[in-house]
């Protein structure tokens, strides 16, 4: 009898300790602690996103205007703000380890969702009071050093604003040395994309809007234009360049994301850097497959990008031949991602992906409301800043002023 009572005492104490560690509290059951394959990583989980509260109580809670602006409409803004609050708190409760203090050199690429990733890093700098290198130009000048923001915690700008002007691999060597001076001992982060779809997307964004009767995808492929255009973001032009890049520089890239596997990639990014899933939540900046009406930075209209399945097999094969080095780099990134997902384990990776997808949906739906109040509208615009816009928000001292809403994690 005494033994049973003692066990019961320890059981109650154990549940209390588990619950007290999470600000969500203990609603229905203790929050689980998920162990990844790497014993150095712990993933603390919160209760399920959808609690078992009665419908009437949920309805009443959704009418609660606390921390919402008076102009936040009841038709969409108010209910969607409650959905967002719930998803954001759940996402912020998922953190993999203590946040790393390592610096980040972000190599921004073209047509890879790199501006989306850049905006995530920009907002993260604001939340954690990190310094960002301030460049006077959109594309970094490798001969210029802004000593007011050196050393920086994060470098965000394109190092290769116009990749066709890179010339040869020596430019990457110069860039690597520049980053080592600006961000000493930093780890590199970048993002790639499946090469065939990337080639098509690049053409329809950078080439097709310029016009001309011969400016078609078929003509560009036949002429061999934009060969290995993804690899050129690293000044990799020849197989020898690719070999040197892989052997000498690839190990510096701690995290390489894939835009065609964005959710999994962001989960890995958060896991490696000790960020919560709320830190890597985002809204899409531009969908290249969207309907007509989108415009480029210079105001020229952008046609919707065709999908690979809509192209002829012969054309796809020709594009494949033009992107052999791109595919080589992409395969390295795929292998890296798969290894890291394996370390996390299926249970953890799936849980994290579900939480991240849920908060991203909630953000998108909330920001799509037409009855947002001024604070809510300003916050959504801040989430959707383009690369040139968020670069302009970096102060002269390299600081980012954070922006949030009272009901969201701060």
Tab-separated table of C-alpha atoms in Angstrom:
chain	number	residue	atom	x	y	z
A	1	UNK	CA	0.000	0.000	0.000
A	2	UNK	CA	2.835	2.333	0.930
A	3	UNK	CA	4.650	1.520	-2.322
A	4	UNK	CA	1.571	2.322	-4.433
A	5	UNK	CA	1.102	5.654	-2.700
A	6	UNK	CA	4.760	6.511	-3.260
A	7	UNK	CA	4.519	5.681	-6.942
A	8	UNK	CA	1.400	7.786	-7.218
A	9	UNK	CA	3.217	10.679	-5.558
A	10	UNK	CA	6.118	10.505	-8.017
A	11	UNK	CA	3.702	10.191	-10.945
A	12	UNK	CA	1.845	13.353	-9.939
A	13	UNK	CA	5.148	15.173	-9.387
A	14	UNK	CA	6.406	14.066	-12.786
A	15	UNK	CA	3.298	15.319	-14.570
A	16	UNK	CA	3.564	18.635	-12.716
A	17	UNK	CA	7.187	19.116	-13.801
A	18	UNK	CA	6.360	18.298	-17.409
A	19	UNK	CA	3.436	20.703	-17.474
A	20	UNK	CA	5.100	23.591	-15.664
A	21	UNK	CA	7.835	23.829	-18.282
A	22	UNK	CA	5.471	24.892	-21.043
A	23	UNK	CA	3.553	28.142	-21.016
A	24	UNK	CA	0.622	26.404	-22.677
A	25	UNK	CA	0.109	24.593	-19.373
A	26	UNK	CA	-1.509	21.222	-18.964
A	27	UNK	CA	-4.898	21.298	-20.697
A	28	UNK	CA	-5.689	17.647	-21.252
A	29	UNK	CA	-2.401	15.812	-20.860
A	30	UNK	CA	1.254	16.465	-20.205
A	31	UNK	CA	3.153	17.947	-23.149
A	32	UNK	CA	5.488	15.331	-24.641
A	33	UNK	CA	9.232	15.670	-25.000
A	34	UNK	CA	10.386	14.188	-28.299
A	35	UNK	CA	13.923	12.845	-28.563
A	36	UNK	CA	15.629	13.096	-31.929
A	37	UNK	CA	18.199	10.576	-33.101
A	38	UNK	CA	20.879	13.094	-32.126
A	39	UNK	CA	20.877	12.952	-28.319
A	40	UNK	CA	21.964	16.573	-28.214
A	41	UNK	CA	18.589	17.715	-29.531
A	42	UNK	CA	15.388	17.885	-27.532
A	43	UNK	CA	12.117	18.995	-29.037
A	44	UNK	CA	9.552	20.204	-26.525
A	45	UNK	CA	5.991	19.790	-27.768
A	46	UNK	CA	2.855	21.629	-26.683
A	47	UNK	CA	-0.684	20.219	-26.577
A	48	UNK	CA	-2.529	19.579	-29.823
A	49	UNK	CA	-3.467	22.611	-31.902
A	50	UNK	CA	-7.172	21.846	-31.562
A	51	UNK	CA	-8.287	21.508	-27.944
A	52	UNK	CA	-11.448	19.740	-26.860
A	53	UNK	CA	-13.220	22.860	-25.605
A	54	UNK	CA	-16.993	22.981	-26.163
A	55	UNK	CA	-18.093	24.780	-29.329
A	56	UNK	CA	-19.832	27.536	-27.328
A	57	UNK	CA	-16.635	28.401	-25.439
A	58	UNK	CA	-14.626	28.483	-28.650
A	59	UNK	CA	-17.228	30.775	-30.216
A	60	UNK	CA	-17.085	33.110	-27.216
A	61	UNK	CA	-13.294	33.169	-27.279
A	62	UNK	CA	-13.301	34.097	-30.960
A	63	UNK	CA	-15.325	37.205	-30.115
A	64	UNK	CA	-12.737	38.350	-27.568
A	65	UNK	CA	-11.282	41.637	-28.809
A	66	UNK	CA	-8.428	41.762	-26.308
A	67	UNK	CA	-5.194	42.886	-27.998
A	68	UNK	CA	-6.989	43.523	-31.316
A	69	UNK	CA	-7.458	46.980	-32.787
A	70	UNK	CA	-10.903	48.528	-32.703
A	71	UNK	CA	-10.951	48.458	-36.522
A	72	UNK	CA	-10.305	44.692	-36.697
A	73	UNK	CA	-13.513	43.478	-38.357
A	74	UNK	CA	-15.693	40.731	-36.916
A	75	UNK	CA	-16.292	39.027	-40.255
A	76	UNK	CA	-12.707	37.972	-40.978
A	77	UNK	CA	-10.028	39.825	-38.999
A	78	UNK	CA	-11.239	38.886	-35.529
A	79	UNK	CA	-11.876	35.149	-36.034
A	80	UNK	CA	-8.769	34.684	-38.179
A	81	UNK	CA	-6.677	36.513	-35.590
A	82	UNK	CA	-7.727	33.921	-33.013
A	83	UNK	CA	-6.793	31.126	-35.398
A	84	UNK	CA	-3.418	32.793	-35.936
A	85	UNK	CA	-2.841	33.333	-32.221
A	86	UNK	CA	-3.501	29.664	-31.487
A	87	UNK	CA	-1.239	28.421	-34.297
A	88	UNK	CA	1.535	30.927	-33.516
A	89	UNK	CA	1.683	29.999	-29.830
A	90	UNK	CA	1.841	26.319	-30.732
A	91	UNK	CA	4.622	26.993	-33.261
A	92	UNK	CA	6.595	29.129	-30.819
A	93	UNK	CA	6.402	26.377	-28.186
A	94	UNK	CA	8.357	24.046	-30.465
A	95	UNK	CA	12.052	24.738	-30.071
A	96	UNK	CA	14.779	22.212	-30.714
A	97	UNK	CA	17.670	23.409	-28.540
A	98	UNK	CA	19.121	26.553	-27.072
A	99	UNK	CA	19.569	29.232	-29.705
A	100	UNK	CA	23.013	29.189	-31.311
A	101	UNK	CA	25.096	32.363	-31.195
A	102	UNK	CA	26.887	31.537	-34.446
A	103	UNK	CA	26.940	34.198	-37.175
A	104	UNK	CA	25.200	33.641	-40.519
A	105	UNK	CA	26.494	34.442	-43.992
A	106	UNK	CA	23.419	34.098	-46.180
A	107	UNK	CA	24.180	33.504	-49.849
A	108	UNK	CA	21.093	34.809	-51.592
A	109	UNK	CA	20.299	33.101	-54.885
A	110	UNK	CA	17.906	33.967	-57.729
A	111	UNK	CA	14.383	32.565	-58.289
A	112	UNK	CA	14.634	30.131	-55.387
A	113	UNK	CA	12.363	31.744	-52.748
A	114	UNK	CA	15.542	33.406	-51.497
A	115	UNK	CA	13.722	36.664	-50.729
A	116	UNK	CA	11.264	34.712	-48.585
A	117	UNK	CA	14.151	33.172	-46.657
A	118	UNK	CA	15.870	36.553	-46.475
A	119	UNK	CA	12.745	38.101	-44.951
A	120	UNK	CA	12.679	35.321	-42.339
A	121	UNK	CA	16.281	36.079	-41.349
A	122	UNK	CA	15.516	39.820	-41.358
A	123	UNK	CA	12.594	39.377	-38.944
A	124	UNK	CA	14.623	37.009	-36.806
A	125	UNK	CA	17.323	39.670	-36.456
A	126	UNK	CA	14.686	42.039	-35.129
A	127	UNK	CA	13.252	39.546	-32.664
A	128	UNK	CA	16.622	38.568	-31.174
A	129	UNK	CA	18.363	41.961	-31.483
A	130	UNK	CA	20.987	40.741	-33.941
A	131	UNK	CA	23.099	43.033	-36.121
A	132	UNK	CA	22.763	42.870	-39.905
A	133	UNK	CA	25.445	44.030	-42.319
A	134	UNK	CA	24.295	47.275	-43.943
A	135	UNK	CA	25.197	47.603	-47.609
A	136	UNK	CA	24.714	50.902	-49.464
A	137	UNK	CA	23.667	48.940	-52.562
A	138	UNK	CA	21.337	46.018	-53.277
A	139	UNK	CA	24.218	43.915	-54.547
A	140	UNK	CA	27.212	43.718	-52.233
A	141	UNK	CA	30.381	45.481	-53.356
A	142	UNK	CA	33.241	43.155	-52.497
A	143	UNK	CA	35.678	46.064	-52.486
A	144	UNK	CA	33.644	47.930	-49.839
A	145	UNK	CA	33.399	47.275	-46.094
A	146	UNK	CA	30.901	49.096	-43.875
A	147	UNK	CA	32.856	49.122	-40.632
A	148	UNK	CA	29.833	50.374	-38.660
A	149	UNK	CA	28.228	46.959	-39.058
A	150	UNK	CA	31.325	44.737	-38.869
A	151	UNK	CA	31.319	42.177	-37.409
A	152	UNK	CA	27.696	41.412	-38.216
A	153	UNK	CA	25.525	38.595	-36.934
A	154	UNK	CA	23.857	38.181	-40.331
A	155	UNK	CA	24.722	39.228	-43.892
A	156	UNK	CA	21.585	39.272	-46.055
A	157	UNK	CA	22.311	41.074	-49.325
A	158	UNK	CA	22.993	39.498	-52.711
A	159	UNK	CA	26.717	39.184	-53.244
A	160	UNK	CA	26.042	38.659	-56.953
A	161	UNK	CA	23.438	41.160	-58.032
A	162	UNK	CA	23.913	40.403	-61.739
A	163	UNK	CA	25.169	36.850	-61.995
A	164	UNK	CA	25.976	37.112	-65.705
A	165	UNK	CA	28.794	39.517	-64.807
A	166	UNK	CA	30.637	37.151	-62.475
A	167	UNK	CA	33.113	36.077	-65.121
A	168	UNK	CA	34.916	33.203	-63.419
A	169	UNK	CA	35.292	31.282	-60.175
A	170	UNK	CA	37.807	33.761	-58.794
A	171	UNK	CA	34.826	35.992	-57.999
A	172	UNK	CA	33.499	33.390	-55.553
A	173	UNK	CA	36.906	33.105	-53.894
A	174	UNK	CA	36.849	36.888	-53.415
A	175	UNK	CA	33.310	36.745	-52.067
A	176	UNK	CA	34.167	33.997	-49.602
A	177	UNK	CA	37.081	36.054	-48.282
A	178	UNK	CA	34.784	39.097	-48.003
A	179	UNK	CA	32.263	37.159	-45.905
A	180	UNK	CA	35.014	35.844	-43.638
A	181	UNK	CA	36.045	39.423	-42.878
A	182	UNK	CA	32.510	40.767	-42.389
A	183	UNK	CA	31.183	37.720	-40.487
A	184	UNK	CA	34.164	36.063	-38.807
A	185	UNK	CA	33.662	32.343	-38.118
A	186	UNK	CA	30.170	32.422	-39.628
A	187	UNK	CA	28.350	29.424	-41.022
A	188	UNK	CA	26.947	29.748	-44.531
A	189	UNK	CA	23.256	29.334	-45.344
A	190	UNK	CA	21.707	29.289	-48.809
A	191	UNK	CA	18.697	28.004	-50.720
A	192	UNK	CA	18.501	26.065	-53.994
A	193	UNK	CA	15.701	24.812	-56.214
A	194	UNK	CA	15.030	21.828	-58.454
A	195	UNK	CA	17.105	22.816	-61.536
A	196	UNK	CA	14.635	22.172	-64.370
A	197	UNK	CA	11.793	24.194	-62.873
A	198	UNK	CA	14.344	26.793	-61.778
A	199	UNK	CA	15.585	27.240	-65.346
A	200	UNK	CA	12.046	27.846	-66.626
A	201	UNK	CA	11.182	30.206	-63.773
A	202	UNK	CA	14.397	32.174	-64.268
A	203	UNK	CA	13.681	32.646	-67.971
A	204	UNK	CA	10.120	33.863	-67.416
A	205	UNK	CA	11.214	36.350	-64.775
A	206	UNK	CA	14.486	37.727	-66.125
A	207	UNK	CA	14.333	37.188	-69.903
A	208	UNK	CA	10.785	36.894	-71.255
A	209	UNK	CA	9.548	40.299	-69.970
A	210	UNK	CA	12.223	42.022	-72.078
A	211	UNK	CA	10.250	41.151	-75.223
A	212	UNK	CA	11.351	40.406	-78.767
A	213	UNK	CA	10.023	37.929	-81.350
A	214	UNK	CA	12.809	35.407	-80.645
A	215	UNK	CA	12.560	35.746	-76.883
A	216	UNK	CA	10.850	32.426	-76.238
A	217	UNK	CA	11.782	29.573	-73.947
A	218	UNK	CA	12.343	27.284	-76.930
A	219	UNK	CA	14.682	29.796	-78.588
A	220	UNK	CA	16.614	30.371	-75.369
A	221	UNK	CA	17.128	26.648	-74.848
A	222	UNK	CA	18.159	26.101	-78.468
A	223	UNK	CA	20.739	28.890	-78.143
A	224	UNK	CA	22.118	27.440	-74.906
A	225	UNK	CA	21.230	30.521	-72.864
A	226	UNK	CA	21.335	30.484	-69.060
A	227	UNK	CA	23.411	27.326	-68.869
A	228	UNK	CA	23.803	26.218	-65.231
A	229	UNK	CA	22.257	29.476	-64.110
A	230	UNK	CA	21.758	28.238	-60.551
A	231	UNK	CA	25.408	27.237	-60.125
A	232	UNK	CA	26.430	30.668	-61.411
A	233	UNK	CA	25.111	32.187	-58.192
A	234	UNK	CA	28.318	30.716	-56.757
A	235	UNK	CA	30.395	31.609	-59.854
A	236	UNK	CA	30.506	27.899	-60.710
A	237	UNK	CA	30.792	27.798	-64.506
A	238	UNK	CA	32.909	24.753	-65.347
A	239	UNK	CA	33.101	21.179	-63.987
A	240	UNK	CA	36.445	22.124	-62.423
A	241	UNK	CA	34.736	25.010	-60.608
A	242	UNK	CA	32.086	22.617	-59.331
A	243	UNK	CA	34.726	20.207	-58.092
A	244	UNK	CA	36.603	22.934	-56.207
A	245	UNK	CA	33.393	24.382	-54.778
A	246	UNK	CA	32.278	20.979	-53.525
A	247	UNK	CA	35.639	20.091	-51.974
A	248	UNK	CA	36.680	23.450	-50.545
A	249	UNK	CA	33.549	25.503	-49.875
A	250	UNK	CA	30.549	23.189	-49.585
A	251	UNK	CA	31.522	22.112	-46.021
A	252	UNK	CA	31.065	25.754	-44.916
A	253	UNK	CA	27.350	25.566	-45.765
A	254	UNK	CA	25.784	24.397	-42.533
A	255	UNK	CA	22.223	24.613	-43.874
A	256	UNK	CA	21.139	24.452	-47.514
A	257	UNK	CA	17.408	24.783	-48.025
A	258	UNK	CA	15.370	23.568	-50.997
A	259	UNK	CA	12.493	25.769	-52.082
A	260	UNK	CA	10.655	22.766	-53.539
A	261	UNK	CA	10.828	21.201	-50.059
A	262	UNK	CA	10.414	24.426	-48.135
A	263	UNK	CA	8.617	23.141	-45.046
A	264	UNK	CA	11.097	20.335	-44.391
A	265	UNK	CA	13.987	22.717	-45.042
A	266	UNK	CA	12.713	25.307	-42.577
A	267	UNK	CA	12.194	22.627	-39.940
A	268	UNK	CA	15.844	21.622	-40.353
A	269	UNK	CA	16.920	25.288	-40.270
A	270	UNK	CA	15.052	25.847	-37.000
A	271	UNK	CA	16.465	22.636	-35.542
A	272	UNK	CA	20.061	23.511	-36.370
A	273	UNK	CA	19.947	27.085	-35.134
A	274	UNK	CA	17.776	26.623	-32.046
A	275	UNK	CA	14.870	28.688	-33.333
A	276	UNK	CA	11.188	28.063	-32.780
A	277	UNK	CA	8.888	27.253	-35.669
A	278	UNK	CA	7.295	30.676	-35.237
A	279	UNK	CA	10.701	32.171	-36.067
A	280	UNK	CA	10.605	30.564	-39.535
A	281	UNK	CA	6.923	31.157	-40.343
A	282	UNK	CA	6.278	33.208	-43.484
A	283	UNK	CA	3.851	34.381	-46.139
A	284	UNK	CA	4.635	33.791	-49.806
A	285	UNK	CA	6.088	36.846	-51.531
A	286	UNK	CA	5.511	35.805	-55.157
A	287	UNK	CA	4.108	32.686	-56.774
A	288	UNK	CA	5.636	32.317	-60.232
A	289	UNK	CA	2.706	30.149	-61.314
A	290	UNK	CA	0.166	32.811	-60.362
A	291	UNK	CA	-2.320	34.240	-62.819
A	292	UNK	CA	-1.335	37.076	-65.127
A	293	UNK	CA	-0.991	40.484	-63.540
A	294	UNK	CA	2.243	40.182	-61.574
A	295	UNK	CA	4.941	42.732	-62.322
A	296	UNK	CA	8.693	42.710	-62.063
A	297	UNK	CA	10.758	45.203	-60.042
A	298	UNK	CA	10.898	47.487	-63.105
A	299	UNK	CA	7.146	47.371	-63.706
A	300	UNK	CA	7.289	44.980	-66.655
A	301	UNK	CA	4.529	42.336	-66.586
A	302	UNK	CA	5.434	38.730	-65.788
A	303	UNK	CA	3.700	35.895	-67.574
A	304	UNK	CA	2.694	32.863	-65.501
A	305	UNK	CA	5.505	30.301	-65.530
A	306	UNK	CA	4.503	27.034	-67.235
A	307	UNK	CA	4.976	23.828	-65.295
A	308	UNK	CA	7.357	21.156	-66.503
A	309	UNK	CA	4.499	18.761	-67.205
A	310	UNK	CA	3.159	21.262	-69.754
A	311	UNK	CA	6.426	21.344	-71.724
A	312	UNK	CA	7.369	18.869	-74.432
A	313	UNK	CA	9.594	15.953	-73.299
A	314	UNK	CA	12.214	17.007	-75.857
A	315	UNK	CA	12.374	20.546	-74.447
A	316	UNK	CA	12.648	19.225	-70.890
A	317	UNK	CA	15.513	16.968	-71.959
A	318	UNK	CA	17.336	19.903	-73.545
A	319	UNK	CA	16.926	21.909	-70.335
A	320	UNK	CA	18.302	18.960	-68.394
A	321	UNK	CA	21.410	19.008	-70.578
A	322	UNK	CA	21.842	22.737	-69.896
A	323	UNK	CA	21.650	22.295	-66.116
A	324	UNK	CA	24.096	19.477	-65.377
A	325	UNK	CA	26.171	21.485	-62.888
A	326	UNK	CA	22.997	22.836	-61.300
A	327	UNK	CA	21.838	19.269	-60.777
A	328	UNK	CA	25.178	18.361	-59.231
A	329	UNK	CA	24.843	21.083	-56.580
A	330	UNK	CA	21.172	20.334	-56.072
A	331	UNK	CA	21.904	16.664	-55.408
A	332	UNK	CA	24.421	17.645	-52.731
A	333	UNK	CA	21.708	19.707	-51.055
A	334	UNK	CA	19.166	16.870	-51.283
A	335	UNK	CA	21.606	14.477	-49.634
A	336	UNK	CA	22.331	16.990	-46.868
A	337	UNK	CA	18.622	17.548	-46.194
A	338	UNK	CA	17.859	13.826	-46.122
A	339	UNK	CA	20.664	13.182	-43.636
A	340	UNK	CA	19.422	15.885	-41.307
A	341	UNK	CA	15.807	14.761	-41.507
A	342	UNK	CA	16.994	11.273	-40.610
A	343	UNK	CA	18.743	12.687	-37.535
A	344	UNK	CA	15.528	14.425	-36.476
A	345	UNK	CA	13.487	11.279	-36.971
A	346	UNK	CA	10.142	10.872	-38.715
A	347	UNK	CA	8.017	11.593	-35.627
A	348	UNK	CA	9.707	14.884	-34.825
A	349	UNK	CA	9.982	16.045	-38.444
A	350	UNK	CA	6.307	15.292	-39.107
A	351	UNK	CA	5.134	17.024	-35.933
A	352	UNK	CA	7.211	20.105	-36.704
A	353	UNK	CA	6.097	20.212	-40.356
A	354	UNK	CA	2.448	20.026	-39.306
A	355	UNK	CA	2.897	22.909	-36.853
A	356	UNK	CA	4.736	25.034	-39.397
A	357	UNK	CA	2.181	24.392	-42.143
A	358	UNK	CA	-0.618	25.254	-39.718
A	359	UNK	CA	0.856	28.608	-38.714
A	360	UNK	CA	1.715	29.490	-42.325
A	361	UNK	CA	-1.886	28.796	-43.359
A	362	UNK	CA	-3.152	30.889	-40.473
A	363	UNK	CA	-0.843	33.769	-41.440
A	364	UNK	CA	-1.949	33.636	-45.070
A	365	UNK	CA	-5.645	33.531	-44.193
A	366	UNK	CA	-5.339	36.331	-41.646
A	367	UNK	CA	-3.414	38.608	-43.996
A	368	UNK	CA	-5.947	37.916	-46.770
A	369	UNK	CA	-8.735	39.515	-44.708
A	370	UNK	CA	-10.123	42.719	-46.189
A	371	UNK	CA	-11.301	44.079	-42.825
A	372	UNK	CA	-7.946	44.313	-41.048
A	373	UNK	CA	-7.356	47.279	-38.795
A	374	UNK	CA	-4.364	49.593	-39.389
A	375	UNK	CA	-2.013	47.734	-36.979
A	376	UNK	CA	-2.921	44.352	-38.431
A	377	UNK	CA	-2.538	45.628	-41.986
A	378	UNK	CA	0.867	47.152	-41.201
A	379	UNK	CA	2.033	43.871	-39.698
A	380	UNK	CA	1.003	41.901	-42.775
A	381	UNK	CA	2.820	44.369	-45.021
A	382	UNK	CA	5.910	43.924	-42.858
A	383	UNK	CA	5.710	40.161	-43.374
A	384	UNK	CA	5.570	40.653	-47.141
A	385	UNK	CA	8.527	43.020	-47.551
A	386	UNK	CA	10.573	42.330	-50.677
A	387	UNK	CA	14.342	42.053	-50.470
A	388	UNK	CA	14.927	45.682	-51.448
A	389	UNK	CA	12.299	46.790	-48.941
A	390	UNK	CA	13.666	44.899	-45.957
A	391	UNK	CA	17.210	45.925	-46.863
A	392	UNK	CA	15.996	49.520	-46.618
A	393	UNK	CA	14.675	48.856	-43.097
A	394	UNK	CA	18.131	47.973	-41.762
A	395	UNK	CA	19.386	50.923	-39.711
A	396	UNK	CA	22.781	52.550	-40.206
A	397	UNK	CA	24.023	50.627	-37.166
A	398	UNK	CA	22.728	47.323	-38.526
A	399	UNK	CA	19.651	47.044	-36.333
A	400	UNK	CA	16.158	45.886	-37.281
A	401	UNK	CA	13.144	47.342	-35.490
A	402	UNK	CA	10.875	44.368	-34.705
A	403	UNK	CA	7.178	44.528	-35.484
A	404	UNK	CA	4.474	42.310	-34.043
A	405	UNK	CA	0.892	42.305	-32.789
A	406	UNK	CA	0.003	42.144	-29.079
A	407	UNK	CA	-1.610	38.712	-29.342
A	408	UNK	CA	1.385	37.093	-31.061
A	409	UNK	CA	4.624	35.730	-29.547
A	410	UNK	CA	7.047	38.587	-28.965
